[in-house]
mmCIF file of C-alpha atoms in Angstrom:
data_model
loop_
_atom_site.group_PDB
_atom_site.id
_atom_site.type_symbol
_atom_site.label_atom_id
_atom_site.label_comp_id
_atom_site.label_asym_id
_atom_site.label_seq_id
_atom_site.Cartn_x
_atom_site.Cartn_y
_atom_site.Cartn_z
ATOM 1 C CA GLY A 1 -2.789 -72.757 -79.719
ATOM 2 C CA ALA A 2 -0.661 -75.874 -80.109
ATOM 3 C CA GLY A 3 3.022 -75.339 -80.742
ATOM 4 C CA VAL A 4 5.421 -77.301 -82.909
ATOM 5 C CA SER A 5 5.488 -80.957 -81.939
ATOM 6 C CA GLN A 6 8.040 -83.639 -82.730
ATOM 7 C CA SER A 7 8.119 -87.388 -82.366
ATOM 8 C CA PRO A 8 9.636 -89.456 -81.016
ATOM 9 C CA SER A 9 11.147 -87.432 -78.184
ATOM 10 C CA ASN A 10 13.962 -89.944 -77.879
ATOM 11 C CA LYS A 11 15.271 -92.508 -80.323
ATOM 12 C CA VAL A 12 18.008 -95.039 -79.700
ATOM 13 C CA THR A 13 19.157 -97.025 -82.691
ATOM 14 C CA GLU A 14 21.984 -99.232 -83.788
ATOM 15 C CA LYS A 15 24.605 -98.124 -86.250
ATOM 16 C CA GLY A 16 23.517 -98.889 -89.801
ATOM 17 C CA LYS A 17 19.771 -98.721 -89.149
ATOM 18 C CA ASP A 18 17.451 -96.160 -90.744
ATOM 19 C CA VAL A 19 15.447 -93.704 -88.633
ATOM 20 C CA GLU A 20 12.532 -91.379 -89.304
ATOM 21 C CA LEU A 21 11.885 -88.245 -87.299
ATOM 22 C CA ARG A 22 8.575 -86.444 -87.492
ATOM 23 C CA CYS A 23 7.641 -82.791 -87.147
ATOM 24 C CA ASP A 24 4.185 -81.237 -86.875
ATOM 25 C CA PRO A 25 4.368 -77.483 -87.424
ATOM 26 C CA ILE A 26 2.066 -74.849 -86.007
ATOM 27 C CA SER A 27 -1.205 -74.905 -87.891
ATOM 28 C CA GLY A 28 -1.151 -72.401 -90.742
ATOM 29 C CA HIS A 29 2.627 -72.074 -90.844
ATOM 30 C CA THR A 30 3.833 -72.576 -94.400
ATOM 31 C CA ALA A 31 7.555 -72.693 -93.668
ATOM 32 C CA LEU A 32 9.265 -75.531 -91.839
ATOM 33 C CA TYR A 33 12.931 -75.908 -90.861
ATOM 34 C CA TRP A 34 15.150 -78.696 -89.602
ATOM 35 C CA TYR A 35 18.197 -78.054 -87.434
ATOM 36 C CA ARG A 36 20.669 -80.309 -85.663
ATOM 37 C CA GLN A 37 22.138 -79.542 -82.259
ATOM 38 C CA SER A 38 25.141 -81.535 -81.151
ATOM 39 C CA LEU A 39 26.281 -81.571 -77.514
ATOM 40 C CA GLY A 40 27.536 -78.159 -76.494
ATOM 41 C CA GLN A 41 27.103 -76.763 -79.989
ATOM 42 C CA GLY A 42 24.837 -74.269 -81.620
ATOM 43 C CA LEU A 43 22.080 -75.113 -84.018
ATOM 44 C CA GLU A 44 23.153 -76.297 -87.442
ATOM 45 C CA PHE A 45 20.742 -75.676 -90.323
ATOM 46 C CA LEU A 46 19.817 -78.769 -92.341
ATOM 47 C CA ILE A 47 16.920 -77.989 -94.695
ATOM 48 C CA TYR A 48 13.841 -75.834 -95.004
ATOM 49 C CA PHE A 49 10.484 -76.144 -96.746
ATOM 50 C CA GLN A 50 8.169 -73.539 -98.151
ATOM 51 C CA GLY A 51 4.970 -75.485 -98.598
ATOM 52 C CA ASN A 52 6.020 -78.885 -99.893
ATOM 53 C CA SER A 53 9.083 -77.588 -101.707
ATOM 54 C CA ALA A 54 12.599 -77.581 -100.307
ATOM 55 C CA PRO A 55 14.393 -74.587 -101.862
ATOM 56 C CA ASP A 56 17.465 -75.032 -99.680
ATOM 57 C CA LYS A 57 18.931 -78.427 -98.877
ATOM 58 C CA SER A 58 22.444 -77.096 -98.499
ATOM 59 C CA GLY A 59 22.755 -78.037 -94.850
ATOM 60 C CA LEU A 60 22.139 -81.760 -95.244
ATOM 61 C CA PRO A 61 25.471 -83.310 -94.180
ATOM 62 C CA SER A 62 25.404 -86.270 -96.561
ATOM 63 C CA ASP A 63 23.193 -88.134 -99.004
ATOM 64 C CA ARG A 64 22.120 -90.398 -96.126
ATOM 65 C CA PHE A 65 19.907 -87.513 -94.971
ATOM 66 C CA SER A 66 16.645 -86.682 -96.703
ATOM 67 C CA ALA A 67 13.421 -84.924 -95.809
ATOM 68 C CA GLU A 68 9.970 -84.560 -97.205
ATOM 69 C CA ARG A 69 6.862 -82.627 -96.440
ATOM 70 C CA THR A 70 3.412 -83.579 -97.582
ATOM 71 C CA GLY A 71 0.206 -81.591 -97.607
ATOM 72 C CA GLY A 72 2.093 -78.498 -96.539
ATOM 73 C CA SER A 73 2.064 -79.755 -92.971
ATOM 74 C CA VAL A 74 3.899 -82.734 -91.449
ATOM 75 C CA SER A 75 7.534 -83.261 -92.320
ATOM 76 C CA THR A 76 9.709 -86.327 -91.956
ATOM 77 C CA LEU A 77 13.488 -86.303 -91.704
ATOM 78 C CA THR A 78 15.008 -89.650 -92.648
ATOM 79 C CA ILE A 79 18.540 -90.738 -91.858
ATOM 80 C CA GLN A 80 19.676 -93.890 -93.625
ATOM 81 C CA ARG A 81 22.464 -96.173 -92.434
ATOM 82 C CA THR A 82 22.930 -94.165 -89.249
ATOM 83 C CA GLN A 83 26.423 -93.485 -87.949
ATOM 84 C CA GLN A 84 27.537 -92.604 -84.423
ATOM 85 C CA GLU A 85 28.312 -89.041 -85.509
ATOM 86 C CA ASP A 86 24.603 -88.633 -86.326
ATOM 87 C CA SER A 87 23.857 -88.660 -82.581
ATOM 88 C CA ALA A 88 22.375 -85.246 -81.741
ATOM 89 C CA VAL A 89 19.139 -83.466 -80.974
ATOM 90 C CA TYR A 90 17.166 -82.789 -84.146
ATOM 91 C CA LEU A 91 15.044 -79.681 -83.863
ATOM 92 C CA CYS A 92 12.211 -78.617 -86.088
ATOM 93 C CA ALA A 93 10.886 -75.065 -86.351
ATOM 94 C CA SER A 94 8.087 -73.402 -88.264
ATOM 95 C CA SER A 95 7.209 -69.880 -89.287
ATOM 96 C CA LEU A 96 4.216 -68.268 -90.919
ATOM 97 C CA VAL A 97 6.094 -67.794 -94.170
ATOM 98 C CA ALA A 98 9.661 -68.355 -95.329
ATOM 99 C CA ALA A 99 10.788 -64.764 -94.944
ATOM 100 C CA SER A 100 14.079 -63.617 -93.496
ATOM 101 C CA THR A 101 12.375 -61.568 -90.796
ATOM 102 C CA ASP A 102 9.706 -64.060 -89.781
ATOM 103 C CA THR A 103 9.941 -65.588 -86.315
ATOM 104 C CA GLN A 104 10.769 -69.274 -86.143
ATOM 105 C CA TYR A 105 9.135 -71.313 -83.384
ATOM 106 C CA PHE A 106 10.888 -74.467 -82.265
ATOM 107 C CA GLY A 107 9.658 -77.891 -81.322
ATOM 108 C CA PRO A 108 11.022 -79.841 -78.338
ATOM 109 C CA GLY A 109 13.380 -81.864 -80.471
ATOM 110 C CA THR A 110 14.150 -85.542 -80.975
ATOM 111 C CA ARG A 111 17.230 -86.830 -79.190
ATOM 112 C CA LEU A 112 18.849 -89.424 -81.450
ATOM 113 C CA THR A 113 21.429 -91.786 -80.032
ATOM 114 C CA VAL A 114 23.263 -94.123 -82.392
ATOM 115 C CA LEU A 115 25.002 -96.985 -80.627
ATOM 116 C CA GLY B 1 27.709 -67.934 -96.371
ATOM 117 C CA GLU B 2 26.906 -66.257 -93.085
ATOM 118 C CA ASN B 3 29.156 -66.816 -90.046
ATOM 119 C CA VAL B 4 28.089 -65.818 -86.528
ATOM 120 C CA GLU B 5 30.544 -65.587 -83.647
ATOM 121 C CA GLN B 6 29.250 -65.382 -80.075
ATOM 122 C CA HIS B 7 31.081 -64.396 -76.870
ATOM 123 C CA PRO B 8 31.533 -65.322 -74.131
ATOM 124 C CA SER B 9 30.869 -69.046 -74.138
ATOM 125 C CA THR B 10 30.106 -68.963 -70.414
ATOM 126 C CA LEU B 11 29.130 -66.069 -68.181
ATOM 127 C CA SER B 12 28.696 -66.174 -64.415
ATOM 128 C CA VAL B 13 27.063 -63.264 -62.595
ATOM 129 C CA GLN B 14 25.567 -62.562 -59.225
ATOM 130 C CA GLU B 15 21.837 -62.063 -58.921
ATOM 131 C CA GLY B 16 20.991 -58.438 -59.610
ATOM 132 C CA ASP B 17 24.018 -57.831 -61.837
ATOM 133 C CA SER B 18 23.788 -57.124 -65.561
ATOM 134 C CA ALA B 19 24.840 -59.592 -68.239
ATOM 135 C CA VAL B 20 25.993 -58.770 -71.762
ATOM 136 C CA ILE B 21 26.420 -61.260 -74.603
ATOM 137 C CA LYS B 22 27.947 -60.169 -77.897
ATOM 138 C CA CYS B 23 27.697 -61.519 -81.420
ATOM 139 C CA THR B 24 29.313 -60.594 -84.707
ATOM 140 C CA TYR B 25 28.180 -61.602 -88.167
ATOM 141 C CA SER B 26 29.859 -61.652 -91.543
ATOM 142 C CA ASP B 27 27.147 -61.097 -94.158
ATOM 143 C CA SER B 28 26.272 -57.419 -94.526
ATOM 144 C CA ALA B 29 22.982 -58.466 -96.153
ATOM 145 C CA SER B 30 21.725 -59.992 -92.888
ATOM 146 C CA ASN B 31 18.604 -58.166 -91.778
ATOM 147 C CA TYR B 32 17.076 -60.067 -88.850
ATOM 148 C CA PHE B 33 18.729 -60.928 -85.541
ATOM 149 C CA PRO B 34 16.812 -63.038 -83.025
ATOM 150 C CA TRP B 35 17.940 -64.202 -79.606
ATOM 151 C CA TYR B 36 16.817 -67.531 -78.214
ATOM 152 C CA LYS B 37 16.930 -68.841 -74.650
ATOM 153 C CA GLN B 38 17.283 -72.586 -74.135
ATOM 154 C CA GLU B 39 16.843 -74.081 -70.683
ATOM 155 C CA LEU B 40 18.300 -77.508 -70.016
ATOM 156 C CA GLY B 41 16.393 -80.155 -71.960
ATOM 157 C CA LYS B 42 13.926 -77.637 -73.357
ATOM 158 C CA ARG B 43 13.305 -76.136 -76.774
ATOM 159 C CA PRO B 44 14.881 -72.820 -77.798
ATOM 160 C CA GLN B 45 12.457 -69.966 -77.170
ATOM 161 C CA LEU B 46 12.593 -66.545 -78.768
ATOM 162 C CA ILE B 47 13.140 -63.841 -76.167
ATOM 163 C CA ILE B 48 13.753 -60.784 -78.323
ATOM 164 C CA ASP B 49 14.615 -59.931 -81.900
ATOM 165 C CA ILE B 50 15.731 -56.902 -83.860
ATOM 166 C CA ARG B 51 15.477 -55.978 -87.498
ATOM 167 C CA SER B 52 18.078 -54.091 -89.453
ATOM 168 C CA ASN B 53 16.148 -50.833 -89.579
ATOM 169 C CA VAL B 54 16.276 -50.535 -85.789
ATOM 170 C CA GLY B 55 19.298 -49.808 -83.574
ATOM 171 C CA GLU B 56 17.926 -50.842 -80.196
ATOM 172 C CA LYS B 57 14.952 -52.662 -78.783
ATOM 173 C CA LYS B 58 13.888 -53.182 -75.164
ATOM 174 C CA ASP B 59 11.499 -55.537 -73.463
ATOM 175 C CA GLN B 60 11.433 -55.132 -69.707
ATOM 176 C CA ARG B 61 14.822 -56.339 -68.404
ATOM 177 C CA ILE B 62 16.070 -57.407 -71.821
ATOM 178 C CA ALA B 63 17.478 -55.208 -74.550
ATOM 179 C CA VAL B 64 19.243 -55.813 -77.837
ATOM 180 C CA THR B 65 21.443 -53.376 -79.711
ATOM 181 C CA LEU B 66 22.528 -53.588 -83.328
ATOM 182 C CA ASN B 67 25.454 -51.888 -85.034
ATOM 183 C CA LYS B 68 25.166 -52.620 -88.754
ATOM 184 C CA THR B 69 28.326 -50.750 -89.639
ATOM 185 C CA ALA B 70 30.408 -52.879 -87.322
ATOM 186 C CA LYS B 71 28.273 -55.956 -87.950
ATOM 187 C CA HIS B 72 27.659 -56.781 -84.335
ATOM 188 C CA PHE B 73 24.713 -57.049 -82.002
ATOM 189 C CA SER B 74 24.422 -57.571 -78.278
ATOM 190 C CA LEU B 75 21.982 -58.855 -75.691
ATOM 191 C CA HIS B 76 21.731 -56.999 -72.402
ATOM 192 C CA ILE B 77 19.970 -58.454 -69.371
ATOM 193 C CA THR B 78 19.600 -56.188 -66.355
ATOM 194 C CA GLU B 79 18.768 -57.151 -62.774
ATOM 195 C CA THR B 80 19.512 -60.799 -63.475
ATOM 196 C CA GLN B 81 17.584 -63.486 -61.614
ATOM 197 C CA PRO B 82 18.376 -67.179 -61.063
ATOM 198 C CA GLU B 83 15.651 -68.102 -63.581
ATOM 199 C CA ASP B 84 17.641 -66.277 -66.251
ATOM 200 C CA SER B 85 20.171 -69.120 -66.063
ATOM 201 C CA ALA B 86 20.140 -70.870 -69.444
ATOM 202 C CA VAL B 87 21.998 -71.065 -72.742
ATOM 203 C CA TYR B 88 21.437 -68.059 -74.967
ATOM 204 C CA PHE B 89 21.859 -68.210 -78.735
ATOM 205 C CA CYS B 90 22.134 -65.340 -81.156
ATOM 206 C CA ALA B 91 21.326 -65.785 -84.818
ATOM 207 C CA ALA B 92 21.372 -63.886 -88.079
ATOM 208 C CA SER B 93 19.088 -64.294 -91.061
ATOM 209 C CA THR B 94 19.568 -63.274 -94.658
ATOM 210 C CA GLY B 95 17.633 -63.569 -97.850
ATOM 211 C CA TYR B 96 15.190 -66.400 -97.796
ATOM 212 C CA SER B 97 14.995 -67.105 -94.119
ATOM 213 C CA THR B 98 17.521 -69.619 -92.839
ATOM 214 C CA LEU B 99 19.051 -68.726 -89.504
ATOM 215 C CA THR B 100 22.755 -69.029 -88.772
ATOM 216 C CA PHE B 101 23.305 -69.467 -85.049
ATOM 217 C CA GLY B 102 26.167 -68.640 -82.741
ATOM 218 C CA LYS B 103 27.511 -71.446 -80.569
ATOM 219 C CA GLY B 104 25.704 -70.201 -77.481
ATOM 220 C CA THR B 105 26.482 -68.616 -74.122
ATOM 221 C CA MET B 106 25.796 -70.449 -70.902
ATOM 222 C CA LEU B 107 24.616 -67.852 -68.384
ATOM 223 C CA LEU B 108 24.768 -68.799 -64.718
ATOM 224 C CA VAL B 109 23.104 -66.464 -62.228
ATOM 225 C CA SER B 110 24.047 -67.167 -58.627
ATOM 226 C CA PRO B 111 21.651 -66.183 -55.829
#
């Protein structure tokens, strides 16, 4: 079946602009996760959803970052007033349920470049 | 919170050799340890995982071992091939499901 998809694949924006990144999880997966991967670094957890609720937002780096999920499916990560340090690959993952032992499947990522 | 350390950061081997990547974690409550392989420009893909009630797991040329007492786990790749070249990430999961990742190991397999 179809895997996790993300759009756009690449986004170039100017400092100070807002951006929206989209994630489509695997059909039937109730849990959805956002991670950030900076050059040469591991994956940094941002936020996760169980259904439409976000029990853990602890990884969001500042109040410029927000995310929502509607209908238990598509999620949007919004970054307001982008800064150059926001440049990274933003990865989305989904799992059947939000359980510590459930496999997370990743999307291809959105490469964000802030000029 | 959880902290995962991964070593080495780069590993070069000759084709046919074995490769070992090691990770340590800090939270004794962690109970799930996946390994992901990420090829250049591609998404991370799960290659093997282990749960805390198991000490070792094998899948063809790949194996993972877990020592809960010492809080470390390792990835072993035998008979390496050039297509094994990639960045490998370990991770640990506790409680409600978020994964804490190591910083990755770049594995280079030379023909």
